[in-house]
Protein backbone atom coordinates (compact mmCIF):
# COMPACT_ATOMS: atom_id res chain seq x y z
CA UNK A 1 0.00 0.00 0.00
CA UNK A 2 1.64 3.27 -1.11
CA UNK A 3 0.92 6.32 1.02
CA UNK A 4 2.31 9.80 1.23
CA UNK A 5 4.22 10.16 4.48
CA UNK A 6 1.78 11.24 7.17
CA UNK A 7 2.39 14.44 9.09
CA UNK A 8 3.14 14.04 12.79
CA UNK A 9 3.45 10.26 12.41
CA UNK A 10 5.57 9.45 15.47
CA UNK A 11 3.57 11.63 17.83
CA UNK A 12 0.26 10.25 16.58
CA UNK A 13 1.42 6.70 17.28
CA UNK A 14 2.60 7.83 20.73
CA UNK A 15 -0.80 9.43 21.51
CA UNK A 16 -2.55 6.08 21.02
CA UNK A 17 0.27 3.79 22.16
CA UNK A 18 -2.12 2.24 24.72
CA UNK A 19 -3.69 0.36 21.78
CA UNK A 20 -0.38 -1.10 20.60
CA UNK A 21 1.34 -4.28 21.76
CA UNK A 22 4.83 -3.85 23.14
CA UNK A 23 7.33 -6.28 21.69
CA UNK A 24 10.99 -6.90 22.29
CA UNK A 25 13.14 -9.10 20.09
CA UNK A 26 12.17 -12.14 22.17
CA UNK A 27 8.70 -11.48 23.51
CA UNK A 28 5.34 -9.94 22.81
CA UNK A 29 3.54 -8.53 25.83
CA UNK A 30 0.12 -10.06 25.27
CA UNK A 31 -0.73 -11.33 28.75
CA UNK A 32 -3.51 -9.23 30.27
CA UNK A 33 -3.77 -6.80 27.37
CA UNK A 34 -7.49 -7.46 26.92
CA UNK A 35 -10.11 -6.80 29.58
CA UNK A 36 -11.78 -10.17 28.91
CA UNK A 37 -10.31 -13.53 28.02
CA UNK A 38 -11.67 -14.59 24.65
CA UNK A 39 -10.36 -16.65 21.73
CA UNK A 40 -7.75 -14.68 19.81
CA UNK A 41 -7.92 -13.83 16.12
CA UNK A 42 -5.19 -12.22 14.04
CA UNK A 43 -5.38 -10.14 10.90
CA UNK A 44 -2.18 -9.90 8.88
CA UNK A 45 -1.81 -6.69 6.86
CA UNK A 46 -4.75 -4.75 8.29
CA UNK A 47 -4.17 -1.72 6.05
CA UNK A 48 -6.30 1.24 7.12
CA UNK A 49 -8.44 -0.91 9.38
CA UNK A 50 -11.91 -1.24 7.84
CA UNK A 51 -11.93 -5.02 8.23
CA UNK A 52 -10.66 -5.13 11.82
CA UNK A 53 -13.07 -2.38 12.90
CA UNK A 54 -15.95 -4.20 11.20
CA UNK A 55 -15.28 -7.75 12.38
CA UNK A 56 -14.46 -6.75 15.96
CA UNK A 57 -17.90 -5.09 16.10
CA UNK A 58 -19.86 -7.83 14.33
CA UNK A 59 -18.14 -10.74 16.13
CA UNK A 60 -17.36 -9.26 19.54
CA UNK A 61 -16.93 -12.61 21.28
CA UNK A 62 -13.27 -12.68 20.14
CA UNK A 63 -10.17 -10.64 20.85
CA UNK A 64 -8.21 -9.42 17.83
CA UNK A 65 -4.65 -8.43 17.00
CA UNK A 66 -4.15 -6.45 13.80
CA UNK A 67 -0.68 -6.60 12.25
CA UNK A 68 0.62 -4.11 9.72
CA UNK A 69 4.23 -3.38 8.85
CA UNK A 70 3.80 0.19 7.56
CA UNK A 71 3.62 2.78 10.34
CA UNK A 72 1.68 5.43 8.42
CA UNK A 73 -0.89 2.85 7.39
CA UNK A 74 -1.45 1.27 10.79
CA UNK A 75 -1.82 4.73 12.29
CA UNK A 76 -4.93 5.32 10.17
CA UNK A 77 -6.30 1.96 11.33
CA UNK A 78 -5.67 2.69 15.02
CA UNK A 79 -7.22 6.15 14.81
CA UNK A 80 -10.25 4.77 12.98
CA UNK A 81 -10.67 2.09 15.63
CA UNK A 82 -10.22 4.53 18.53
CA UNK A 83 -12.83 6.89 17.09
CA UNK A 84 -15.25 3.98 16.55
CA UNK A 85 -14.84 3.10 20.25
CA UNK A 86 -15.73 6.65 21.33
CA UNK A 87 -12.16 7.31 22.49
CA UNK A 88 -11.92 10.70 20.80
CA UNK A 89 -10.64 12.02 17.51
CA UNK A 90 -7.64 13.41 15.69
CA UNK A 91 -7.54 17.20 15.68
CA UNK A 92 -6.33 19.34 12.79
CA UNK A 93 -2.77 19.51 14.14
CA UNK A 94 -2.21 15.77 14.70
CA UNK A 95 -3.02 15.81 18.41
CA UNK A 96 -5.57 13.39 19.89
CA UNK A 97 -8.64 14.96 21.46
CA UNK A 98 -10.02 12.69 24.19
CA UNK A 99 -13.77 12.73 25.00
CA UNK A 100 -13.12 14.70 28.21
CA UNK A 101 -11.49 17.48 26.17
CA UNK A 102 -7.85 16.60 27.03
CA UNK A 103 -5.48 17.03 24.12
CA UNK A 104 -2.66 14.46 23.78
CA UNK A 105 0.10 15.89 21.64
CA UNK A 106 2.90 13.36 21.66
CA UNK A 107 2.10 11.95 25.11
CA UNK A 108 0.46 8.62 25.79
CA UNK A 109 -3.29 8.74 26.36
CA UNK A 110 -3.63 6.19 29.17
CA UNK A 111 -6.88 4.58 28.12
CA UNK A 112 -8.18 2.20 30.82
CA UNK A 113 -8.01 -1.43 29.62
CA UNK A 114 -11.81 -1.87 29.85
CA UNK A 115 -12.31 1.03 27.43
CA UNK A 116 -9.78 -0.22 24.90
CA UNK A 117 -12.19 -2.76 23.38
CA UNK A 118 -11.22 -6.06 21.80
CA UNK A 119 -8.54 -5.00 19.27
CA UNK A 120 -4.83 -4.31 19.71
CA UNK A 121 -2.35 -3.39 17.03
CA UNK A 122 1.23 -4.22 16.25
CA UNK A 123 3.40 -2.46 13.70
CA UNK A 124 5.92 -4.89 12.24
CA UNK A 125 6.54 -7.97 10.13
CA UNK A 126 3.92 -10.67 10.61
CA UNK A 127 6.43 -13.50 10.65
CA UNK A 128 8.48 -11.96 13.46
CA UNK A 129 5.39 -11.24 15.52
CA UNK A 130 3.92 -14.73 15.05
CA UNK A 131 7.22 -16.28 16.10
CA UNK A 132 6.70 -14.70 19.55
CA UNK A 133 3.29 -16.32 20.08
CA UNK A 134 2.84 -19.62 21.94
CA UNK A 135 1.71 -22.78 20.13
CA UNK A 136 -2.07 -23.30 19.86
CA UNK A 137 -2.89 -19.74 20.96
CA UNK A 138 -4.87 -18.39 17.99
CA UNK A 139 -8.41 -19.24 16.85
CA UNK A 140 -8.28 -17.78 13.31
CA UNK A 141 -5.92 -15.93 11.01
CA UNK A 142 -7.22 -13.51 8.38
CA UNK A 143 -5.32 -12.18 5.42
CA UNK A 144 -7.06 -9.83 3.02
CA UNK A 145 -5.63 -8.68 -0.32
CA UNK A 146 -2.07 -9.31 0.71
CA UNK A 147 0.70 -8.46 -1.72
CA UNK A 148 0.85 -11.16 -4.43
CA UNK A 149 4.63 -10.82 -4.98
CA UNK A 150 4.33 -12.00 -8.60
CA UNK A 151 8.07 -12.28 -9.33
CA UNK A 152 9.49 -15.76 -8.85
CA UNK A 153 12.35 -14.62 -6.62
CA UNK A 154 9.89 -13.25 -4.07
CA UNK A 155 7.67 -16.32 -3.67
CA UNK A 156 8.74 -16.77 -0.05
CA UNK A 157 7.22 -13.36 0.82
CA UNK A 158 3.72 -14.50 -0.16
CA UNK A 159 1.60 -14.92 2.95
CA UNK A 160 0.61 -18.40 1.82
CA UNK A 161 4.13 -19.62 1.18
CA UNK A 162 4.83 -22.92 2.99
CA UNK A 163 7.05 -21.13 5.56
CA UNK A 164 4.12 -18.90 6.58
CA UNK A 165 1.68 -21.84 6.58
CA UNK A 166 3.96 -23.76 8.95
CA UNK A 167 4.00 -20.83 11.36
CA UNK A 168 0.20 -20.43 11.12
CA UNK A 169 -0.16 -24.16 11.80
CA UNK A 170 1.97 -23.82 14.92
CA UNK A 171 0.14 -20.85 16.47
CA UNK A 172 -3.37 -21.94 15.51
CA UNK A 173 -5.25 -24.10 17.96
CA UNK A 174 -6.53 -27.49 16.71
CA UNK A 175 -9.38 -26.80 14.31
CA UNK A 176 -8.23 -23.17 13.89
CA UNK A 177 -8.97 -21.45 10.59
CA UNK A 178 -7.06 -19.54 7.94
CA UNK A 179 -9.29 -17.17 5.92
CA UNK A 180 -8.10 -15.35 2.85
CA UNK A 181 -9.48 -12.93 0.26
CA UNK A 182 -7.70 -11.65 -2.82
CA UNK A 183 -8.27 -10.02 -6.20
CA UNK A 184 -5.29 -11.79 -7.73
CA UNK A 185 -5.85 -15.01 -9.72
CA UNK A 186 -2.24 -16.19 -9.75
CA UNK A 187 -1.81 -15.60 -6.03
CA UNK A 188 -5.08 -17.42 -5.39
CA UNK A 189 -3.95 -20.43 -7.46
CA UNK A 190 -0.61 -20.41 -5.66
CA UNK A 191 -2.44 -20.30 -2.29
CA UNK A 192 -4.72 -23.22 -3.18
CA UNK A 193 -1.71 -25.27 -4.23
CA UNK A 194 0.36 -24.32 -1.20
CA UNK A 195 -2.50 -25.12 1.19
CA UNK A 196 -3.07 -28.41 -0.66
CA UNK A 197 0.51 -29.41 0.13
CA UNK A 198 0.33 -28.31 3.77
CA UNK A 199 -1.17 -29.58 7.02
CA UNK A 200 -4.24 -27.42 6.33
CA UNK A 201 -7.48 -28.86 5.00
CA UNK A 202 -9.17 -26.69 2.39
CA UNK A 203 -12.76 -26.33 3.61
CA UNK A 204 -14.22 -24.21 0.82
CA UNK A 205 -13.34 -21.58 -1.73
CA UNK A 206 -14.90 -19.32 -4.33
CA UNK A 207 -13.64 -17.38 -7.32
CA UNK A 208 -16.59 -14.98 -7.05
CA UNK A 209 -17.33 -13.98 -3.50
CA UNK A 210 -20.45 -11.97 -4.38
CA UNK A 211 -21.97 -14.99 -6.14
CA UNK A 212 -21.35 -17.27 -3.15
CA UNK A 213 -23.96 -17.33 -0.38
CA UNK A 214 -21.45 -18.89 1.99
CA UNK A 215 -18.79 -16.24 1.46
CA UNK A 216 -20.94 -13.16 0.91
CA UNK A 217 -23.07 -13.62 4.03
CA UNK A 218 -21.65 -11.34 6.72
CA UNK A 219 -18.70 -10.42 4.50
CA UNK A 220 -16.83 -7.35 5.75
CA UNK A 221 -15.38 -5.34 2.91
CA UNK A 222 -11.86 -4.00 3.11
CA UNK A 223 -10.57 -0.79 1.53
CA UNK A 224 -8.89 -2.74 -1.28
CA UNK A 225 -11.91 -4.96 -1.79
CA UNK A 226 -14.18 -1.95 -2.43
CA UNK A 227 -11.68 -0.57 -4.88
CA UNK A 228 -11.30 -3.86 -6.80
CA UNK A 229 -15.05 -4.40 -6.89
CA UNK A 230 -15.56 -0.91 -8.30
CA UNK A 231 -13.28 -1.97 -11.20
CA UNK A 232 -15.44 -5.06 -11.80
CA UNK A 233 -12.80 -7.48 -10.46
CA UNK A 234 -14.18 -10.64 -8.87
CA UNK A 235 -13.01 -11.40 -5.36
CA UNK A 236 -11.53 -14.81 -4.62
CA UNK A 237 -11.80 -16.25 -1.09
CA UNK A 238 -10.97 -19.43 0.79
CA UNK A 239 -11.19 -21.05 4.21
CA UNK A 240 -8.78 -23.71 5.43
CA UNK A 241 -8.66 -25.56 8.73
CA UNK A 242 -5.71 -26.91 10.63
CA UNK A 243 -6.23 -30.46 11.79
CA UNK A 244 -3.68 -31.44 14.38
C1 LIG B 1 -2.60 -4.59 -0.39
S1 LIG B 1 -2.71 -4.05 1.25
C2 LIG B 1 -4.33 -4.56 1.79
C3 LIG B 1 -4.78 -3.85 3.02
C4 LIG B 1 -6.11 -4.34 3.60
N1 LIG B 1 -5.98 -5.70 4.11
C5 LIG B 1 -7.21 -4.26 2.60
O1 LIG B 1 -7.65 -5.30 2.13
O2 LIG B 1 -7.65 -3.15 2.29
C6 LIG B 1 -1.68 -5.21 2.08
C7 LIG B 1 -1.19 -4.67 3.42
O3 LIG B 1 -0.56 -5.72 4.12
C8 LIG B 1 0.64 -5.25 4.69
N2 LIG B 1 1.53 -6.41 4.76
C9 LIG B 1 1.90 -7.21 3.72
N3 LIG B 1 2.72 -8.17 4.12
C10 LIG B 1 2.87 -8.01 5.46
C11 LIG B 1 3.63 -8.70 6.46
N4 LIG B 1 4.40 -9.74 6.12
N5 LIG B 1 3.57 -8.27 7.73
C12 LIG B 1 2.81 -7.19 8.05
N6 LIG B 1 2.08 -6.49 7.15
C13 LIG B 1 2.11 -6.89 5.88
C14 LIG B 1 1.12 -4.19 3.73
O4 LIG B 1 1.97 -3.24 4.35
C15 LIG B 1 -0.19 -3.56 3.27
O5 LIG B 1 -0.58 -2.46 4.06
Coordinates of N, CA, C and O in Angstrom, one line a residue, residues 116-240:
X116 N -10.6 -0.1 26.1 CA -9.8 -0.2 24.9 C -10.4 -1.2 23.9 O -9.9 -1.3 22.8
X117 N -11.5 -1.9 24.3 CA -12.2 -2.8 23.4 C -11.4 -4.0 23.1 O -10.4 -4.4 23.8
X118 N -11.8 -4.7 22.0 CA -11.2 -6.1 21.8 C -10.2 -6.1 20.7 O -10.0 -7.2 20.1
X119 N -9.6 -5.0 20.3 CA -8.5 -5.0 19.3 C -7.3 -4.3 19.8 O -7.3 -3.3 20.4
X120 N -6.1 -4.9 19.5 CA -4.8 -4.3 19.7 C -4.0 -4.4 18.4 O -4.3 -5.3 17.6
X121 N -3.1 -3.5 18.3 CA -2.4 -3.4 17.0 C -0.9 -3.6 17.3 O -0.3 -3.3 18.3
X122 N -0.2 -4.1 16.2 CA 1.2 -4.2 16.3 C 1.8 -3.8 14.9 O 1.3 -4.3 13.9
X123 N 2.8 -2.9 14.9 CA 3.4 -2.5 13.7 C 4.7 -3.2 13.5 O 5.6 -3.1 14.3
X124 N 4.7 -4.1 12.5 CA 5.9 -4.9 12.2 C 5.6 -6.0 11.3 O 4.5 -6.2 10.8
X125 N 6.6 -6.8 11.0 CA 6.5 -8.0 10.1 C 5.7 -9.1 10.8 O 6.0 -9.5 11.9
X126 N 4.8 -9.6 10.1 CA 3.9 -10.7 10.6 C 4.7 -11.9 11.1 O 4.5 -12.4 12.2
X127 N 5.7 -12.3 10.3 CA 6.4 -13.5 10.6 C 7.2 -13.3 12.0 O 7.2 -14.2 12.8
X128 N 7.8 -12.2 12.2 CA 8.5 -12.0 13.5 C 7.5 -12.0 14.6 O 7.8 -12.5 15.7
X129 N 6.4 -11.3 14.4 CA 5.4 -11.2 15.5 C 4.9 -12.6 15.8 O 4.8 -13.0 17.0
X130 N 4.5 -13.4 14.8 CA 3.9 -14.7 15.1 C 4.9 -15.6 15.8 O 4.6 -16.4 16.6
X131 N 6.2 -15.4 15.5 CA 7.2 -16.3 16.1 C 7.3 -16.1 17.6 O 7.8 -16.9 18.3
X132 N 6.7 -15.0 18.1 CA 6.7 -14.7 19.5 C 5.5 -15.3 20.3 O 5.4 -15.2 21.5
X133 N 4.5 -15.8 19.5 CA 3.3 -16.3 20.1 C 3.4 -17.8 20.5 O 4.1 -18.6 19.8
X134 N 2.8 -18.2 21.6 CA 2.8 -19.6 21.9 C 2.1 -20.5 20.9 O 1.2 -20.0 20.2
X135 N 2.4 -21.8 21.0 CA 1.7 -22.8 20.1 C 0.2 -22.7 20.5 O -0.1 -22.5 21.7
X136 N -0.6 -23.1 19.6 CA -2.1 -23.3 19.9 C -2.8 -22.1 20.5 O -3.7 -22.3 21.4
X137 N -2.3 -20.9 20.2 CA -2.9 -19.7 21.0 C -3.9 -18.9 20.1 O -4.4 -17.9 20.7
X138 N -4.1 -19.3 18.9 CA -4.9 -18.4 18.0 C -6.0 -19.2 17.4 O -5.9 -20.3 17.0
X139 N -7.2 -18.6 17.4 CA -8.4 -19.2 16.9 C -8.5 -19.1 15.3 O -8.9 -20.1 14.7
X140 N -8.2 -18.0 14.8 CA -8.3 -17.8 13.3 C -7.2 -16.8 12.9 O -6.9 -15.8 13.6
X141 N -6.8 -16.9 11.6 CA -5.9 -15.9 11.0 C -6.6 -15.4 9.7 O -7.1 -16.2 8.9
X142 N -6.6 -14.1 9.6 CA -7.2 -13.5 8.4 C -6.1 -12.8 7.6 O -5.3 -12.1 8.2
X143 N -6.2 -13.0 6.3 CA -5.3 -12.2 5.4 C -6.1 -11.7 4.2 O -6.7 -12.5 3.5
X144 N -6.2 -10.4 4.1 CA -7.1 -9.8 3.0 C -6.2 -9.0 2.0 O -5.6 -8.1 2.4
X145 N -6.3 -9.4 0.8 CA -5.6 -8.7 -0.3 C -4.2 -8.4 0.0 O -3.7 -7.3 -0.2
X146 N -3.5 -9.5 0.4 CA -2.1 -9.3 0.7 C -1.3 -9.2 -0.6 O -1.8 -9.6 -1.7
X147 N -0.1 -8.7 -0.5 CA 0.7 -8.5 -1.7 C 0.9 -9.8 -2.4 O 1.4 -10.7 -1.8
X148 N 0.7 -9.9 -3.7 CA 0.8 -11.2 -4.4 C 2.3 -11.5 -4.7 O 2.6 -12.7 -5.1
X149 N 3.2 -10.6 -4.7 CA 4.6 -10.8 -5.0 C 4.7 -11.7 -6.2 O 5.2 -12.9 -6.1
X150 N 4.4 -11.2 -7.4 CA 4.3 -12.0 -8.6 C 5.7 -12.5 -9.1 O 5.7 -13.6 -9.7
X151 N 6.8 -11.8 -8.8 CA 8.1 -12.3 -9.3 C 8.5 -13.5 -8.6 O 8.4 -13.6 -7.4
X152 N 9.1 -14.4 -9.4 CA 9.5 -15.8 -8.9 C 10.4 -15.7 -7.6 O 10.3 -16.4 -6.7
X153 N 11.4 -14.7 -7.7 CA 12.4 -14.6 -6.6 C 11.8 -14.2 -5.3 O 12.4 -14.3 -4.3
X154 N 10.5 -13.7 -5.3 CA 9.9 -13.2 -4.1 C 8.8 -14.2 -3.5 O 8.0 -13.8 -2.7
X155 N 8.7 -15.4 -4.1 CA 7.7 -16.3 -3.7 C 7.6 -16.5 -2.2 O 6.5 -16.6 -1.6
X156 N 8.7 -16.5 -1.5 CA 8.7 -16.8 0.0 C 8.1 -15.6 0.8 O 7.8 -15.8 1.9
X157 N 7.9 -14.5 0.1 CA 7.2 -13.4 0.8 C 5.7 -13.5 0.8 O 5.0 -12.7 1.5
X158 N 5.2 -14.4 -0.1 CA 3.7 -14.5 -0.2 C 3.2 -15.1 1.2 O 3.8 -16.0 1.7
X159 N 2.1 -14.5 1.6 CA 1.6 -14.9 3.0 C 1.0 -16.3 3.0 O 0.7 -16.8 4.1
X160 N 1.0 -17.0 1.8 CA 0.6 -18.4 1.8 C 1.8 -19.3 1.4 O 1.5 -20.5 1.0
X161 N 3.0 -18.8 1.4 CA 4.1 -19.6 1.2 C 4.2 -20.7 2.3 O 3.8 -20.4 3.4
X162 N 4.8 -21.8 2.0 CA 4.8 -22.9 3.0 C 5.4 -22.5 4.3 O 5.0 -23.0 5.4
X163 N 6.4 -21.6 4.3 CA 7.0 -21.1 5.6 C 6.0 -20.4 6.4 O 6.0 -20.6 7.7
X164 N 5.2 -19.6 5.8 CA 4.1 -18.9 6.6 C 3.1 -19.9 7.1 O 2.7 -19.9 8.2
X165 N 2.7 -20.9 6.2 CA 1.7 -21.8 6.6 C 2.1 -22.7 7.8 O 1.4 -23.0 8.7
X166 N 3.4 -23.0 7.8 CA 4.0 -23.8 9.0 C 3.8 -23.0 10.2 O 3.5 -23.5 11.3
X167 N 4.1 -21.7 10.2 CA 4.0 -20.8 11.4 C 2.5 -20.7 11.8 O 2.2 -20.7 13.0
X168 N 1.6 -20.5 10.8 CA 0.2 -20.4 11.1 C -0.2 -21.7 11.8 O -1.0 -21.7 12.8
X169 N 0.2 -22.9 11.2 CA -0.2 -24.2 11.8 C 0.3 -24.3 13.2 O -0.4 -24.9 14.1
X170 N 1.4 -23.7 13.5 CA 2.0 -23.8 14.9 C 1.1 -23.0 15.9 O 0.7 -23.4 16.9
X171 N 0.8 -21.7 15.5 CA 0.1 -20.8 16.5 C -1.4 -21.1 16.5 O -2.0 -20.8 17.5
X172 N -1.9 -21.7 15.5 CA -3.4 -21.9 15.5 C -3.7 -23.1 16.4 O -2.9 -24.1 16.6
X173 N -4.8 -23.0 17.1 CA -5.3 -24.1 18.0 C -5.8 -25.2 17.1 O -6.2 -24.9 15.9
X174 N -5.9 -26.4 17.6 CA -6.5 -27.5 16.7 C -7.9 -27.1 16.2 O -8.7 -26.6 17.0
X175 N -8.1 -27.2 14.9 CA -9.4 -26.8 14.3 C -9.4 -25.3 13.9 O -10.4 -24.8 13.4
X176 N -8.3 -24.6 14.2 CA -8.2 -23.2 13.9 C -8.3 -22.9 12.4 O -7.9 -23.8 11.6
X177 N -8.7 -21.7 12.0 CA -9.0 -21.5 10.6 C -8.0 -20.4 10.0 O -7.7 -19.4 10.7
X178 N -7.7 -20.6 8.7 CA -7.1 -19.5 7.9 C -8.1 -19.0 6.9 O -8.7 -19.9 6.2
X179 N -8.3 -17.7 6.9 CA -9.3 -17.2 5.9 C -8.6 -16.1 5.1 O -7.9 -15.2 5.6
X180 N -8.8 -16.2 3.8 CA -8.1 -15.3 2.8 C -9.0 -14.8 1.8 O -9.9 -15.5 1.3
X181 N -8.8 -13.5 1.4 CA -9.5 -12.9 0.3 C -8.4 -12.3 -0.6 O -7.4 -11.7 -0.1
X182 N -8.6 -12.3 -1.9 CA -7.7 -11.6 -2.8 C -8.4 -11.3 -4.1 O -9.4 -11.9 -4.5
X183 N -7.8 -10.3 -4.8 CA -8.3 -10.0 -6.2 C -7.5 -10.8 -7.2 O -7.8 -10.8 -8.4
X184 N -6.3 -11.4 -6.8 CA -5.3 -11.8 -7.7 C -5.4 -13.3 -8.1 O -5.2 -14.1 -7.2
X185 N -5.6 -13.6 -9.3 CA -5.9 -15.0 -9.7 C -4.6 -15.9 -9.5 O -4.7 -17.0 -9.0
X186 N -3.5 -15.4 -9.9 CA -2.2 -16.2 -9.7 C -1.9 -16.4 -8.3 O -1.6 -17.6 -7.9
X187 N -2.1 -15.4 -7.5 CA -1.8 -15.6 -6.0 C -2.8 -16.6 -5.4 O -2.5 -17.4 -4.6
X188 N -4.1 -16.5 -5.9 CA -5.1 -17.4 -5.4 C -4.7 -18.9 -5.8 O -4.8 -19.8 -4.9
X189 N -4.3 -19.1 -7.0 CA -3.9 -20.4 -7.5 C -2.8 -20.9 -6.6 O -2.7 -22.1 -6.2
X190 N -1.8 -20.0 -6.5 CA -0.6 -20.4 -5.7 C -1.1 -20.8 -4.2 O -0.6 -21.8 -3.7
X191 N -2.0 -20.0 -3.7 CA -2.4 -20.3 -2.3 C -3.2 -21.6 -2.2 O -2.9 -22.4 -1.3
X192 N -4.0 -21.9 -3.2 CA -4.7 -23.2 -3.2 C -3.7 -24.4 -3.2 O -3.9 -25.4 -2.5
X193 N -2.7 -24.2 -4.1 CA -1.7 -25.3 -4.2 C -0.9 -25.4 -2.9 O -0.7 -26.5 -2.4
X194 N -0.5 -24.3 -2.4 CA 0.4 -24.3 -1.2 C -0.4 -24.9 0.0 O 0.1 -25.7 0.7
X195 N -1.7 -24.6 0.1 CA -2.5 -25.1 1.2 C -2.7 -26.6 1.0 O -2.6 -27.4 1.9
X196 N -2.9 -27.0 -0.3 CA -3.1 -28.4 -0.7 C -1.9 -29.3 -0.3 O -2.0 -30.5 0.0
X197 N -0.7 -28.7 -0.2 CA 0.5 -29.4 0.1 C 0.9 -29.3 1.6 O 1.9 -29.7 2.0
X198 N 0.0 -28.6 2.4 CA 0.3 -28.3 3.8 C -0.5 -29.2 4.7 O -1.3 -30.0 4.3
X199 N -0.4 -28.9 6.0 CA -1.2 -29.6 7.0 C -2.6 -29.1 7.1 O -3.4 -29.6 7.8
X200 N -2.9 -28.0 6.3 CA -4.2 -27.4 6.3 C -5.2 -28.2 5.4 O -4.8 -28.8 4.4
X201 N -6.4 -28.2 5.8 CA -7.5 -28.9 5.0 C -8.3 -27.7 4.4 O -8.8 -26.9 5.1
X202 N -8.4 -27.7 3.1 CA -9.2 -26.7 2.4 C -10.6 -27.0 2.6 O -11.1 -28.1 2.3
X203 N -11.4 -26.1 3.3 CA -12.8 -26.3 3.6 C -13.7 -25.9 2.5 O -14.6 -26.6 2.0
X204 N -13.4 -24.7 2.0 CA -14.2 -24.2 0.8 C -13.5 -23.0 0.2 O -12.7 -22.4 0.8
X205 N -13.9 -22.8 -1.1 CA -13.3 -21.6 -1.7 C -14.3 -21.1 -2.8 O -15.2 -21.9 -3.2
X206 N -14.1 -19.9 -3.2 CA -14.9 -19.3 -4.3 C -14.0 -18.4 -5.2 O -13.1 -17.8 -4.6
X207 N -14.3 -18.3 -6.5 CA -13.6 -17.4 -7.3 C -14.5 -16.2 -7.6 O -14.2 -15.3 -8.4
X208 N -15.7 -16.1 -6.9 CA -16.6 -15.0 -7.1 C -17.4 -14.8 -5.8 O -18.5 -15.4 -5.6
X209 N -16.8 -14.1 -4.9 CA -17.3 -14.0 -3.5 C -18.8 -13.5 -3.5 O -19.6 -14.1 -2.8
X210 N -19.1 -12.5 -4.4 CA -20.5 -12.0 -4.4 C -21.5 -13.0 -4.9 O -22.7 -12.9 -4.5
X211 N -21.0 -14.0 -5.6 CA -22.0 -15.0 -6.1 C -22.1 -16.2 -5.2 O -22.8 -17.1 -5.4
X212 N -21.4 -16.1 -4.1 CA -21.3 -17.3 -3.2 C -22.1 -16.9 -1.9 O -21.7 -16.0 -1.2
X213 N -23.2 -17.6 -1.6 CA -24.0 -17.3 -0.4 C -23.1 -17.5 0.8 O -23.1 -16.7 1.7
X214 N -22.3 -18.6 0.8 CA -21.5 -18.9 2.0 C -20.5 -17.7 2.3 O -20.3 -17.3 3.4
X215 N -19.8 -17.2 1.2 CA -18.8 -16.2 1.5 C -19.3 -14.8 1.5 O -18.7 -14.0 2.2
X216 N -20.5 -14.5 0.9 CA -20.9 -13.2 0.9 C -21.7 -12.8 2.2 O -21.8 -11.7 2.6
X217 N -22.3 -13.9 2.8 CA -23.1 -13.6 4.0 C -22.1 -13.1 5.1 O -21.2 -13.8 5.5
X218 N -22.4 -11.9 5.6 CA -21.7 -11.3 6.7 C -20.3 -10.9 6.3 O -19.4 -10.6 7.1
X219 N -20.0 -10.8 5.0 CA -18.7 -10.4 4.5 C -18.4 -9.0 4.9 O -19.3 -8.1 4.8
X220 N -17.2 -8.7 5.4 CA -16.8 -7.4 5.7 C -15.8 -6.9 4.7 O -14.8 -7.4 4.6
X221 N -16.2 -5.8 4.0 CA -15.4 -5.3 2.9 C -14.2 -4.6 3.4 O -14.3 -3.8 4.4
X222 N -13.1 -4.8 2.8 CA -11.9 -4.0 3.1 C -11.7 -2.8 2.1 O -12.5 -2.7 1.1
X223 N -10.8 -1.9 2.4 CA -10.6 -0.8 1.5 C -10.2 -1.3 0.1 O -10.8 -0.8 -0.9
X224 N -9.3 -2.2 0.0 CA -8.9 -2.7 -1.3 C -10.0 -3.5 -2.0 O -10.2 -3.4 -3.2
X225 N -10.8 -4.2 -1.2 CA -11.9 -5.0 -1.8 C -12.9 -4.0 -2.5 O -13.3 -4.3 -3.6
X226 N -13.2 -2.9 -1.8 CA -14.2 -2.0 -2.4 C -13.6 -1.4 -3.7 O -14.3 -1.3 -4.7
X227 N -12.3 -1.1 -3.7 CA -11.7 -0.6 -4.9 C -11.7 -1.6 -6.0 O -12.0 -1.3 -7.2
X228 N -11.3 -2.8 -5.7 CA -11.3 -3.9 -6.8 C -12.7 -4.1 -7.3 O -12.9 -4.3 -8.5
X229 N -13.7 -4.2 -6.4 CA -15.0 -4.4 -6.9 C -15.5 -3.3 -7.8 O -16.2 -3.5 -8.8
X230 N -15.1 -2.0 -7.5 CA -15.6 -0.9 -8.3 C -15.0 -1.0 -9.7 O -15.5 -0.4 -10.7
X231 N -13.9 -1.8 -9.9 CA -13.3 -2.0 -11.2 C -13.8 -3.2 -11.9 O -13.4 -3.7 -12.9
X232 N -14.8 -3.9 -11.2 CA -15.4 -5.1 -11.8 C -14.6 -6.3 -11.6 O -14.9 -7.4 -12.2
X233 N -13.6 -6.3 -10.7 CA -12.8 -7.5 -10.5 C -13.5 -8.4 -9.5 O -14.0 -7.9 -8.4
X234 N -13.5 -9.7 -9.8 CA -14.2 -10.6 -8.9 C -13.2 -11.0 -7.7 O -12.0 -11.2 -7.9
X235 N -13.8 -11.1 -6.6 CA -13.0 -11.4 -5.4 C -13.0 -12.9 -5.1 O -14.0 -13.6 -5.2
X236 N -11.8 -13.4 -4.9 CA -11.5 -14.8 -4.6 C -11.4 -15.0 -3.1 O -10.8 -14.0 -2.4
X237 N -11.9 -16.1 -2.6 CA -11.8 -16.2 -1.1 C -11.7 -17.7 -0.8 O -12.2 -18.6 -1.5
X238 N -11.1 -18.0 0.3 CA -11.0 -19.4 0.8 C -10.9 -19.5 2.3 O -10.6 -18.5 3.0
X239 N -11.3 -20.7 2.8 CA -11.2 -21.0 4.2 C -10.5 -22.4 4.3 O -10.8 -23.3 3.6
X240 N -9.5 -22.4 5.2 CA -8.8 -23.7 5.4 C -8.6 -23.9 6.9 O -8.5 -23.0 7.7

